[in-house]
Tab-separated table of C-alpha atoms in Angstrom:
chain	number	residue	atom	x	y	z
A	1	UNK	CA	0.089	2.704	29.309
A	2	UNK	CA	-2.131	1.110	26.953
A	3	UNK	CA	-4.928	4.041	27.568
A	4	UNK	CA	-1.893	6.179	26.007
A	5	UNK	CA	-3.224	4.837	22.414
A	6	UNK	CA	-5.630	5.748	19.983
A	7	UNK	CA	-5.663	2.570	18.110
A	8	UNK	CA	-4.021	-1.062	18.762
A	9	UNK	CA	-2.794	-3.431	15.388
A	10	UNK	CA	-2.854	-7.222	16.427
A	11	UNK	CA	-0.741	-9.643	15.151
A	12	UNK	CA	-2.863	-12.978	14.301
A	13	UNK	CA	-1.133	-15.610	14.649
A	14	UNK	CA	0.671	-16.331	18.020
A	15	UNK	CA	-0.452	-13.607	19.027
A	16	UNK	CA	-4.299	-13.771	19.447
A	17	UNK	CA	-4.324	-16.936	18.208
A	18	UNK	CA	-2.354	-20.125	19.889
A	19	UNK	CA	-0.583	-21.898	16.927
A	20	UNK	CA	2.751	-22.115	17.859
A	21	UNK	CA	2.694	-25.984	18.540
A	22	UNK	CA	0.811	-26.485	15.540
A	23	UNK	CA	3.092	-24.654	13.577
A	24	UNK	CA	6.198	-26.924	14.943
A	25	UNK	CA	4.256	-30.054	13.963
A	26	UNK	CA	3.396	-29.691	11.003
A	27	UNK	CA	6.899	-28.790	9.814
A	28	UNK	CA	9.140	-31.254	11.901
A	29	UNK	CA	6.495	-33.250	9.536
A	30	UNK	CA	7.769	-31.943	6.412
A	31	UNK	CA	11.348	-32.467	8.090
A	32	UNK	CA	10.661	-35.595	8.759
A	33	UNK	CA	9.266	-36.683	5.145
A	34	UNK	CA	12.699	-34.952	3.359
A	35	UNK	CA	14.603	-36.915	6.130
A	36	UNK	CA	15.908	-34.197	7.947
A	37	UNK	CA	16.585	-33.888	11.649
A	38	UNK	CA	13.581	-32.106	13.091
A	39	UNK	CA	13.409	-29.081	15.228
A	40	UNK	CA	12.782	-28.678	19.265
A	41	UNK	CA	10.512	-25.831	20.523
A	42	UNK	CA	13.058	-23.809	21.570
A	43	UNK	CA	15.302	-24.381	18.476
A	44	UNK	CA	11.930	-23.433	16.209
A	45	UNK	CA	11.581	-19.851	18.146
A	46	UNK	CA	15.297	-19.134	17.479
A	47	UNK	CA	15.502	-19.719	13.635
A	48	UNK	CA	11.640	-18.932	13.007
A	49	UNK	CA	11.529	-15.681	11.041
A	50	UNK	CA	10.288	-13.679	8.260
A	51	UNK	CA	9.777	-13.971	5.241
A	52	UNK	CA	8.991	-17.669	5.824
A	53	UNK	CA	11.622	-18.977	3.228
A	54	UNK	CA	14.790	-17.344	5.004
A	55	UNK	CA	13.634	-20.216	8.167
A	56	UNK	CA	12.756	-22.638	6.141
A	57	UNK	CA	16.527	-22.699	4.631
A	58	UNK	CA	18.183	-22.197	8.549
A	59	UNK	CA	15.435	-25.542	8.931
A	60	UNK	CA	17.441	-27.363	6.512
A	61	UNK	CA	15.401	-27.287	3.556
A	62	UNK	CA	17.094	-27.489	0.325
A	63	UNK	CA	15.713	-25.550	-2.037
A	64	UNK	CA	17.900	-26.549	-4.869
A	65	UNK	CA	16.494	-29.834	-4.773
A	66	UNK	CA	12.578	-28.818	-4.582
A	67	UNK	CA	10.951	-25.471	-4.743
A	68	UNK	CA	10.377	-23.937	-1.697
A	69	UNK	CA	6.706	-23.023	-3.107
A	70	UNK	CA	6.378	-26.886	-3.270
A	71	UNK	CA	7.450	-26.729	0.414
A	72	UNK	CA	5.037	-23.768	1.263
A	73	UNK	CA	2.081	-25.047	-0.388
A	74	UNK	CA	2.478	-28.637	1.760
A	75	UNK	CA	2.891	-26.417	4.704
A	76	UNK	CA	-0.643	-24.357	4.508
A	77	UNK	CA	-2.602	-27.472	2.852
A	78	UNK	CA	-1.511	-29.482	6.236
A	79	UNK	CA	-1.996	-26.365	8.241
A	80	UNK	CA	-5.802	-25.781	6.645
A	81	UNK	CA	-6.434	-28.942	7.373
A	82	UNK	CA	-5.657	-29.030	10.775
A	83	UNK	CA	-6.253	-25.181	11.744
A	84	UNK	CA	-9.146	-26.438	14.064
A	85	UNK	CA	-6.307	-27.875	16.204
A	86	UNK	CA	-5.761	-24.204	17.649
A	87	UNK	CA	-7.311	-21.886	20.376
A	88	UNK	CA	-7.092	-18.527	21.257
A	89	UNK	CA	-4.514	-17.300	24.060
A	90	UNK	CA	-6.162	-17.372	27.301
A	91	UNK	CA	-7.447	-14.439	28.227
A	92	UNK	CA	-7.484	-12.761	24.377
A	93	UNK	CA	-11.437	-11.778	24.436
A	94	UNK	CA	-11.437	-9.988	27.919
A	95	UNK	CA	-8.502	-8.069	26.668
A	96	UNK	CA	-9.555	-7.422	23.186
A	97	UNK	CA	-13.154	-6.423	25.571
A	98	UNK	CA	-10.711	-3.836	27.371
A	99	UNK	CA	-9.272	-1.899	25.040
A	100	UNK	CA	-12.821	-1.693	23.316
A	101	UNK	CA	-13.942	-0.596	26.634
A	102	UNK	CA	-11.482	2.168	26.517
A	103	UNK	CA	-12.877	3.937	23.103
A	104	UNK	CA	-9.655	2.413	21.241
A	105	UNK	CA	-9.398	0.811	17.752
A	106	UNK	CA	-8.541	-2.185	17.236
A	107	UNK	CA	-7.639	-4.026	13.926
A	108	UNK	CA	-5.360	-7.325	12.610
A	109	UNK	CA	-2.428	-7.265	10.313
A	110	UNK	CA	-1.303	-10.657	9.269
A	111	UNK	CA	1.004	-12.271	7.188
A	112	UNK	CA	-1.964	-14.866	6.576
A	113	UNK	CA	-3.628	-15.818	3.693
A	114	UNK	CA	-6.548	-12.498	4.170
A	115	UNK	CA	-9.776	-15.356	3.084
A	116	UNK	CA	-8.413	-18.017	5.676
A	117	UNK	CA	-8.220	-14.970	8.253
A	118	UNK	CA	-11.586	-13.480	7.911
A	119	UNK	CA	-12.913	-16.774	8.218
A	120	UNK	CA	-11.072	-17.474	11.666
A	121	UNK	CA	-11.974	-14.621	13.046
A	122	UNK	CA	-15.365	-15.064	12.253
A	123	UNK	CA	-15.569	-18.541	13.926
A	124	UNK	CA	-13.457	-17.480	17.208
A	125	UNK	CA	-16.452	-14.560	17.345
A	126	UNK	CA	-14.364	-11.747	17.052
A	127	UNK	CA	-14.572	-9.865	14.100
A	128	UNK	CA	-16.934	-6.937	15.663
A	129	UNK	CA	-13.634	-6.389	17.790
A	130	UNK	CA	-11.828	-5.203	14.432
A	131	UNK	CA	-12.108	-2.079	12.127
A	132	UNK	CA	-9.711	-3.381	9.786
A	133	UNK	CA	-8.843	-7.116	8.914
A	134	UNK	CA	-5.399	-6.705	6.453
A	135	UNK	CA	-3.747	-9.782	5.302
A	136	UNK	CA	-1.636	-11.227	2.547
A	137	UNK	CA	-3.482	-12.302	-1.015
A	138	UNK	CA	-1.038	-15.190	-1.041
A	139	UNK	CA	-0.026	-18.094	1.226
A	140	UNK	CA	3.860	-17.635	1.533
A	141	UNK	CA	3.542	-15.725	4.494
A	142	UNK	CA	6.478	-12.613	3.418
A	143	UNK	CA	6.276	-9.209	4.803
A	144	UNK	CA	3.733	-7.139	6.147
A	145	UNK	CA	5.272	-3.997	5.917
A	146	UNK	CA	3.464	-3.488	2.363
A	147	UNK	CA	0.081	-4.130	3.689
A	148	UNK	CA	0.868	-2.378	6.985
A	149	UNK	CA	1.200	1.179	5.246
A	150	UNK	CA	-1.941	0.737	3.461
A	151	UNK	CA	-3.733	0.032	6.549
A	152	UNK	CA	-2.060	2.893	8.780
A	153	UNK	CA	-3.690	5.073	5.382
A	154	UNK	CA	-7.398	3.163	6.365
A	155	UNK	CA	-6.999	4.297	10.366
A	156	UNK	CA	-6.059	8.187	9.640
A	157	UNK	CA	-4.649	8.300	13.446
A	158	UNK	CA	-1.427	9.834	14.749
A	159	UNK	CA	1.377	7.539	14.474
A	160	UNK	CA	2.473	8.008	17.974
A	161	UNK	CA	-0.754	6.896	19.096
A	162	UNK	CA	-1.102	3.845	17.108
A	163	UNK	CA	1.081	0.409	18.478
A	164	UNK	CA	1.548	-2.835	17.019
A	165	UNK	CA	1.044	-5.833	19.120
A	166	UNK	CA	3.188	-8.764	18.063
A	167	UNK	CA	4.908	-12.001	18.738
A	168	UNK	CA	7.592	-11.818	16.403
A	169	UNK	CA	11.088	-9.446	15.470
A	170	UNK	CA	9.148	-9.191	12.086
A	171	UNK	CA	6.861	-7.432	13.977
A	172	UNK	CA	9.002	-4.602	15.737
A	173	UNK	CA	10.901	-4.214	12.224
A	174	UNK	CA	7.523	-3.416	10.685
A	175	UNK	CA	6.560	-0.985	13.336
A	176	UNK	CA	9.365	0.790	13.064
A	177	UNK	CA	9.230	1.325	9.518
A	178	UNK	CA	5.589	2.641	10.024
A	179	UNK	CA	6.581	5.014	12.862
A	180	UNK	CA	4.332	3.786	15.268
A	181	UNK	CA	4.833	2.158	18.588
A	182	UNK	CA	5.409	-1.640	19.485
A	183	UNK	CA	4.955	-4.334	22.171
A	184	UNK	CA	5.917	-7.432	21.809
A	185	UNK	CA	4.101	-10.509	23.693
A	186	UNK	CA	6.638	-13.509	24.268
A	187	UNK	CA	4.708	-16.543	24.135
A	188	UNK	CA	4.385	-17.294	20.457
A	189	UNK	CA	6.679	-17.933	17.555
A	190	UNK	CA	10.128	-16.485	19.054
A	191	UNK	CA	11.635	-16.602	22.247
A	192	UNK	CA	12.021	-13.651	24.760
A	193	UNK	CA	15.310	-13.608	24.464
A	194	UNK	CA	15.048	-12.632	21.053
A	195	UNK	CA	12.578	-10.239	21.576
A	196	UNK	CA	14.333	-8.089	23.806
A	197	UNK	CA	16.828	-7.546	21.311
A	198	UNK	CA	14.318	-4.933	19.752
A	199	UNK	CA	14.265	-2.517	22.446
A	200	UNK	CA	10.472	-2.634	22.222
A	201	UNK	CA	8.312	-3.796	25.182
A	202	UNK	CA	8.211	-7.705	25.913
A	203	UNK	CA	5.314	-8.802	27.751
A	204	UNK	CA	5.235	-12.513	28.984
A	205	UNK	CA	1.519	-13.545	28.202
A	206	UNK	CA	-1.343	-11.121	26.600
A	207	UNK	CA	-3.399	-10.742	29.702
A	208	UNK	CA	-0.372	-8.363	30.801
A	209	UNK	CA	-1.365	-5.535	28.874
A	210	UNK	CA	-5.087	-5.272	31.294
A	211	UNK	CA	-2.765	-6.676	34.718
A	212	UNK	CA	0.499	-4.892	33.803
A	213	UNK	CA	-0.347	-1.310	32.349
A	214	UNK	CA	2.084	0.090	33.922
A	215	UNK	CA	4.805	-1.243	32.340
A	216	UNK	CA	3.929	-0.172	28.753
């Protein structure tokens, strides 16, 4: 059960924050201007994956031919641009309200670009929800699992009462490394099916972590 934890680590993006269809736009638009085929929903959660380069290659992208910083750098300029595009999951402020309500910690890791993140936050209204806002100093979107130790350092809490919420494998690989618990939420950027394959927790939508306790 949720009430089990001392402190909760969000996942940003397609996690709290809807981007997912966004996120397949804009780079079935880059497909599109290399002419390459471009990727279905459900074929984008199967190769989507972290670091960012290692999908951008099972994408098709050659990066012999063009840099994949080149590539990167299109992605985020398109993706600033168009950012406003986005919502939050439904029902991500009554939750992030309940486990407030409950005395526990709360705070974001994120492969994000950390100014771009504050500054969402900050406009969606929840930054007095977070202790801790940790994200990358770059835009290329690699691992967490650097940032993530310095930020289990910030929250000085037991590591079996800390858990990572997340939408991705990333995710569960980065909470394991860290020791701490993990459940996974499978409407974002990879598919349940993947998921499962971590042996963590998969809940279907966020709003099952206040409805579903039980089955944490």
């Amino acid at each position: 059960m949720i009430q089990n934890f001392k402190h909760i680590i969000w996942d940003w993006n397609g996690t709290l924050l809807n981007d997912t269809s966004l996120s397949l736009n804009i780079i079935n638009g880059l497909l599109k201007s290399k002419n390459l085929n471009t990727l279905s929903l459900e074929d984008y959660r199967f190769i989507f994956d972290f670091p960012v380069k290692n999908y951008y290659e099972k994408a098709g992208f050659n990066f012999t031919e063009y840099s994949f910083e080149e590539v990167g750098k299109q992605w985020m300029d398109e993706y600033e641009i168009r950012k406003g595009e986005t919502i939050l999951f439904e029902g991500t402020k009554d939750v992030l309200d309940y486990i407030s309500s409950l005395g526990i910690g709360q705070s974001i890791l994120s492969a994000y670009s950390l100014e771009t993140l504050i500054e969402m936050i900050n406009d969606y209204g929840l930054t007095k929800y977070f202790e801790h806002i940790t994200g990358l100093d770059h835009i290329y979107a690699t691992s967490k699992l650097v940032i993530g130790r310095e930020l289990i350092n910030k929250i000085n809490v037991p590591l079996q009462k800390i858990a990572l919420i997340g939408d991705t494998i990333h995710d569960h690989e980065v909470a394991a490394e860290l020791g701490i618990q993990c459940i996974l939420i499978a409407n974002g950027h990879q598919s349940r099916e993947r998921l499962l394959s971590s042996g963590f927790p998969v809940l279907n939508d966020i709003r099952e972590i206040i409805t579903y306790p039980s089955t944490l």
